[in-house]
Amino acid sequence: MRFLICTVTYNREEYVRRAIDSLINNTHDSFELCIWDNNSTDGTREYLATLHDRINKYCKRIKIHFSDKNVGKSIGMNWGMKHFNKHDAIVAIDSDIVIFDPLWLSKLYNVKNNINIDIIGPNYLGGKEWSNPIMKQHDYRILRGIGVDVNLTHALPGGCVMFGKNVYESTKGYGHGAKGPYGGVDSAFNIKCLELGLISGYTSAIKVGHPNDKRLYPQYQEYKKQVHERLRK
């Protein structure tokens, strides 16, 4: 299996160094990494420039684009996704996610395919990812029999998602300039997937690290309300 991992960063050297180091050191599935930097000025660019020396038997290729201005997340993610070529799946991941499980990619891929859903994500350590608790009891079901529990929902599982060619082609990637309910592009992409009828889920069997940012809680409440209103229609 071969995976394409895409991420976007801007002025977060401490987080991106920890995240990328964990990704390269702790991933034992074959992958290629695409990183878009939005004209960072805090040392992020200097760190990213050293990554070509980190290619190993699992990390086959690293592509980095240094933008001359901050163009936001959508353009960077879409640039990365355009490198999709004979990969088994795309992973869109935030640049502060920390990897612990060496086989996290193949495990997510197998769960997604075993239950035939469109988008799969892990659960989170070190804080509750803002879109994970979006479900009420009638919005999901627990699947057993494949060794893990999977929560199925029409909401994306947050800052780390895996999907295949069908999702990329139907959504055309992240919408440029799109604004979701909490002011970002992730939730706009979420709602696009929701309107297309794509099925998402997250599994508690695979966990990654994510900081707990309580500042998102009010926005998350509004976002949850809007998604549930769409589900009721």
CSV table of C-alpha atoms in Angstrom, one decimal:
chain,number,residue,atom,x,y,z
A,1,MET,CA,0.0,0.0,0.0
A,2,ARG,CA,1.1,3.5,-0.7
A,3,PHE,CA,-0.3,6.7,0.9
A,4,LEU,CA,-0.2,10.4,0.1
A,5,ILE,CA,-0.1,12.6,3.2
A,6,CYS,CA,-0.8,16.3,2.8
A,7,THR,CA,-0.4,19.1,5.3
A,8,VAL,CA,-0.3,22.9,5.5
A,9,THR,CA,1.6,25.0,8.0
A,10,TYR,CA,2.2,28.6,9.0
A,11,ASN,CA,4.4,30.0,11.8
A,12,ARG,CA,4.2,27.0,14.1
A,13,GLU,CA,7.7,25.7,14.2
A,14,GLU,CA,7.3,24.0,17.6
A,15,TYR,CA,4.2,22.1,16.6
A,16,VAL,CA,5.3,21.2,13.0
A,17,ARG,CA,8.7,20.0,14.1
A,18,ARG,CA,7.1,17.7,16.7
A,19,ALA,CA,4.5,16.5,14.2
A,20,ILE,CA,6.7,15.9,11.2
A,21,ASP,CA,9.4,14.2,13.3
A,22,SER,CA,6.8,11.8,14.7
A,23,LEU,CA,5.3,11.2,11.3
A,24,ILE,CA,8.6,10.2,9.7
A,25,ASN,CA,10.0,8.4,12.7
A,26,ASN,CA,6.9,6.5,13.7
A,27,THR,CA,5.2,5.5,10.4
A,28,HIS,CA,6.0,2.1,9.1
A,29,ASP,CA,3.8,2.2,6.0
A,30,SER,CA,5.0,3.5,2.6
A,31,PHE,CA,4.0,7.1,2.1
A,32,GLU,CA,4.8,10.3,0.3
A,33,LEU,CA,4.6,13.6,2.1
A,34,CYS,CA,3.4,17.0,0.6
A,35,ILE,CA,3.9,20.1,2.8
A,36,TRP,CA,2.8,23.6,1.9
A,37,ASP,CA,4.2,26.4,3.9
A,38,ASN,CA,2.3,29.7,3.9
A,39,ASN,CA,5.4,32.0,4.1
A,40,SER,CA,6.4,31.3,7.7
A,41,THR,CA,8.8,33.6,9.4
A,42,ASP,CA,9.4,31.8,12.7
A,43,GLY,CA,11.9,29.1,11.7
A,44,THR,CA,9.4,26.7,10.2
A,45,ARG,CA,10.8,27.1,6.7
A,46,GLU,CA,14.3,26.5,7.9
A,47,TYR,CA,13.2,23.3,9.5
A,48,LEU,CA,11.3,22.1,6.5
A,49,ALA,CA,14.3,22.7,4.3
A,50,THR,CA,16.2,20.0,6.2
A,51,LEU,CA,13.6,17.3,5.5
A,52,HIS,CA,14.8,16.0,2.2
A,53,ASP,CA,17.6,14.3,4.2
A,54,ARG,CA,15.0,12.4,6.2
A,55,ILE,CA,13.7,10.2,3.3
A,56,ASN,CA,13.8,6.5,4.3
A,57,LYS,CA,12.4,3.2,3.3
A,58,TYR,CA,8.9,4.2,4.5
A,59,CYS,CA,8.9,7.9,3.6
A,60,LYS,CA,9.6,7.6,-0.1
A,61,ARG,CA,9.3,11.2,-1.2
A,62,ILE,CA,8.9,14.7,0.4
A,63,LYS,CA,7.6,17.6,-1.7
A,64,ILE,CA,7.6,21.0,-0.1
A,65,HIS,CA,6.2,24.3,-1.5
A,66,PHE,CA,7.3,27.5,0.0
A,67,SER,CA,4.6,30.1,-0.7
A,68,ASP,CA,5.6,33.8,-1.0
A,69,LYS,CA,2.4,34.8,0.9
A,70,ASN,CA,-0.1,33.3,3.2
A,71,VAL,CA,-2.9,31.9,1.0
A,72,GLY,CA,-4.7,29.8,3.6
A,73,LYS,CA,-5.3,26.1,3.9
A,74,SER,CA,-7.4,25.3,0.9
A,75,ILE,CA,-4.8,26.1,-1.8
A,76,GLY,CA,-2.1,24.2,0.1
A,77,MET,CA,-4.1,21.1,0.7
A,78,ASN,CA,-5.3,21.1,-3.0
A,79,TRP,CA,-1.8,21.4,-4.2
A,80,GLY,CA,-0.8,18.4,-2.2
A,81,MET,CA,-3.8,16.3,-3.3
A,82,LYS,CA,-2.9,17.0,-7.0
A,83,HIS,CA,0.1,14.7,-6.5
A,84,PHE,CA,-2.4,11.8,-6.1
A,85,ASN,CA,-1.0,9.2,-8.5
A,86,LYS,CA,-1.5,5.4,-8.0
A,87,HIS,CA,-1.7,6.0,-4.2
A,88,ASP,CA,-4.2,3.9,-2.3
A,89,ALA,CA,-5.5,6.8,-0.2
A,90,ILE,CA,-5.0,10.5,0.6
A,91,VAL,CA,-4.5,11.7,4.2
A,92,ALA,CA,-5.2,15.3,5.0
A,93,ILE,CA,-3.6,16.0,8.3
A,94,ASP,CA,-3.1,19.1,10.5
A,95,SER,CA,0.5,20.1,11.0
A,96,ASP,CA,0.2,19.7,14.8
A,97,ILE,CA,-0.9,16.0,14.8
A,98,VAL,CA,1.5,13.6,16.5
A,99,ILE,CA,1.8,10.0,15.4
A,100,PHE,CA,2.2,7.1,17.8
A,101,ASP,CA,1.1,3.9,16.0
A,102,PRO,CA,3.6,2.7,13.3
A,103,LEU,CA,0.8,1.1,11.3
A,104,TRP,CA,-1.7,3.8,11.7
A,105,LEU,CA,-2.1,4.3,7.9
A,106,SER,CA,-2.7,0.7,7.0
A,107,LYS,CA,-5.0,0.2,10.0
A,108,LEU,CA,-7.1,3.2,9.0
A,109,TYR,CA,-7.2,2.0,5.4
A,110,ASN,CA,-8.3,-1.5,6.3
A,111,VAL,CA,-11.0,-0.2,8.6
A,112,LYS,CA,-12.3,2.1,5.8
A,113,ASN,CA,-12.4,-0.7,3.3
A,114,ASN,CA,-13.7,-3.4,5.5
A,115,ILE,CA,-16.8,-1.4,6.3
A,116,ASN,CA,-17.0,0.4,2.9
A,117,ILE,CA,-17.1,4.0,4.1
A,118,ASP,CA,-15.8,7.1,2.3
A,119,ILE,CA,-13.8,8.8,5.0
A,120,ILE,CA,-12.1,7.5,8.1
A,121,GLY,CA,-10.2,9.2,10.9
A,122,PRO,CA,-8.5,8.2,14.1
A,123,ASN,CA,-9.5,9.2,17.6
A,124,TYR,CA,-7.3,11.6,19.7
A,125,LEU,CA,-5.2,11.6,22.8
A,126,GLY,CA,-4.3,14.7,24.7
A,127,GLY,CA,-7.6,16.5,24.1
A,128,LYS,CA,-11.0,16.0,22.4
A,129,GLU,CA,-11.0,16.8,18.7
A,130,TRP,CA,-13.7,19.4,18.1
A,131,SER,CA,-15.8,17.5,15.6
A,132,ASN,CA,-15.6,14.0,17.2
A,133,PRO,CA,-18.4,14.5,19.7
A,134,ILE,CA,-20.7,15.8,17.0
A,135,MET,CA,-23.0,12.7,17.0
A,136,LYS,CA,-26.1,12.0,18.9
A,137,GLN,CA,-27.3,8.5,19.5
A,138,HIS,CA,-29.5,8.4,16.4
A,139,ASP,CA,-26.7,9.7,14.2
A,140,TYR,CA,-24.4,6.8,14.4
A,141,ARG,CA,-24.1,3.0,14.9
A,142,ILE,CA,-21.4,0.9,16.4
A,143,LEU,CA,-19.9,-1.7,14.0
A,144,ARG,CA,-18.3,-4.7,15.6
A,145,GLY,CA,-16.8,-7.9,14.2
A,146,ILE,CA,-13.6,-6.5,12.6
A,147,GLY,CA,-11.8,-6.0,15.9
A,148,VAL,CA,-12.6,-2.3,16.4
A,149,ASP,CA,-15.5,-0.1,17.1
A,150,VAL,CA,-16.3,2.5,14.4
A,151,ASN,CA,-18.6,5.4,14.9
A,152,LEU,CA,-20.3,6.2,11.6
A,153,THR,CA,-21.5,9.8,11.1
A,154,HIS,CA,-22.0,12.4,8.4
A,155,ALA,CA,-19.4,14.6,10.1
A,156,LEU,CA,-15.7,14.5,9.4
A,157,PRO,CA,-13.5,13.2,12.1
A,158,GLY,CA,-11.5,16.4,12.5
A,159,GLY,CA,-7.9,17.3,11.7
A,160,CYS,CA,-6.8,13.9,10.4
A,161,VAL,CA,-8.8,12.2,7.6
A,162,MET,CA,-8.2,9.5,5.1
A,163,PHE,CA,-10.1,9.1,1.9
A,164,GLY,CA,-9.8,7.7,-1.6
A,165,LYS,CA,-10.0,8.9,-5.1
A,166,ASN,CA,-13.8,8.9,-5.1
A,167,VAL,CA,-13.9,11.6,-2.4
A,168,TYR,CA,-11.3,13.7,-4.1
A,169,GLU,CA,-13.0,13.6,-7.4
A,170,SER,CA,-16.5,14.3,-6.1
A,171,THR,CA,-15.5,17.2,-3.8
A,172,LYS,CA,-12.8,18.7,-6.0
A,173,GLY,CA,-10.8,19.2,-2.8
A,174,TYR,CA,-11.1,22.0,-0.4
A,175,GLY,CA,-13.0,25.0,-1.6
A,176,HIS,CA,-10.9,28.1,-2.2
A,177,GLY,CA,-12.0,30.9,0.2
A,178,ALA,CA,-14.7,28.7,1.7
A,179,LYS,CA,-15.7,29.5,5.3
A,180,GLY,CA,-17.3,27.0,7.5
A,181,PRO,CA,-19.5,27.7,10.6
A,182,TYR,CA,-16.5,28.3,12.9
A,183,GLY,CA,-14.6,30.4,10.3
A,184,GLY,CA,-12.4,27.8,8.7
A,185,VAL,CA,-12.2,25.6,5.7
A,186,ASP,CA,-12.3,22.2,7.5
A,187,SER,CA,-16.0,22.6,8.4
A,188,ALA,CA,-16.8,23.9,4.9
A,189,PHE,CA,-15.2,20.7,3.4
A,190,ASN,CA,-17.2,18.7,6.0
A,191,ILE,CA,-20.5,20.2,4.9
A,192,LYS,CA,-19.6,19.7,1.2
A,193,CYS,CA,-19.1,16.0,2.0
A,194,LEU,CA,-22.3,15.9,4.0
A,195,GLU,CA,-24.3,17.4,1.1
A,196,LEU,CA,-22.8,14.8,-1.3
A,197,GLY,CA,-24.0,12.0,1.0
A,198,LEU,CA,-20.4,10.8,1.8
A,199,ILE,CA,-20.2,8.6,4.9
A,200,SER,CA,-17.5,9.4,7.4
A,201,GLY,CA,-16.4,7.7,10.6
A,202,TYR,CA,-13.7,7.6,13.2
A,203,THR,CA,-12.3,4.6,15.0
A,204,SER,CA,-11.1,4.6,18.6
A,205,ALA,CA,-8.7,1.7,17.8
A,206,ILE,CA,-6.2,4.1,16.2
A,207,LYS,CA,-5.3,7.2,18.2
A,208,VAL,CA,-3.1,10.2,17.4
A,209,GLY,CA,-2.0,13.2,19.5
A,210,HIS,CA,-3.7,16.6,19.3
A,211,PRO,CA,-3.5,19.6,21.6
A,212,ASN,CA,-6.7,20.5,23.5
A,213,ASP,CA,-7.7,24.0,22.5
A,214,LYS,CA,-10.6,25.1,24.7
A,215,ARG,CA,-11.0,28.3,22.6
A,216,LEU,CA,-12.7,26.3,19.9
A,217,TYR,CA,-15.5,25.1,22.2
A,218,PRO,CA,-18.1,27.9,21.5
A,219,GLN,CA,-17.5,27.6,17.8
A,220,TYR,CA,-17.8,23.8,18.0
A,221,GLN,CA,-21.2,24.2,19.6
A,222,GLU,CA,-22.5,26.4,16.8
A,223,TYR,CA,-20.9,24.0,14.2
A,224,LYS,CA,-22.6,21.0,15.8
A,225,LYS,CA,-25.9,22.8,15.7
A,226,GLN,CA,-25.6,23.6,12.0
A,227,VAL,CA,-24.6,20.0,11.1
A,228,HIS,CA,-27.5,18.5,13.0
A,229,GLU,CA,-29.9,20.9,11.3
A,230,ARG,CA,-28.7,19.6,8.0
A,231,LEU,CA,-29.0,16.0,9.1
A,232,ARG,CA,-32.6,16.6,10.0
A,233,LYS,CA,-33.6,17.8,6.6
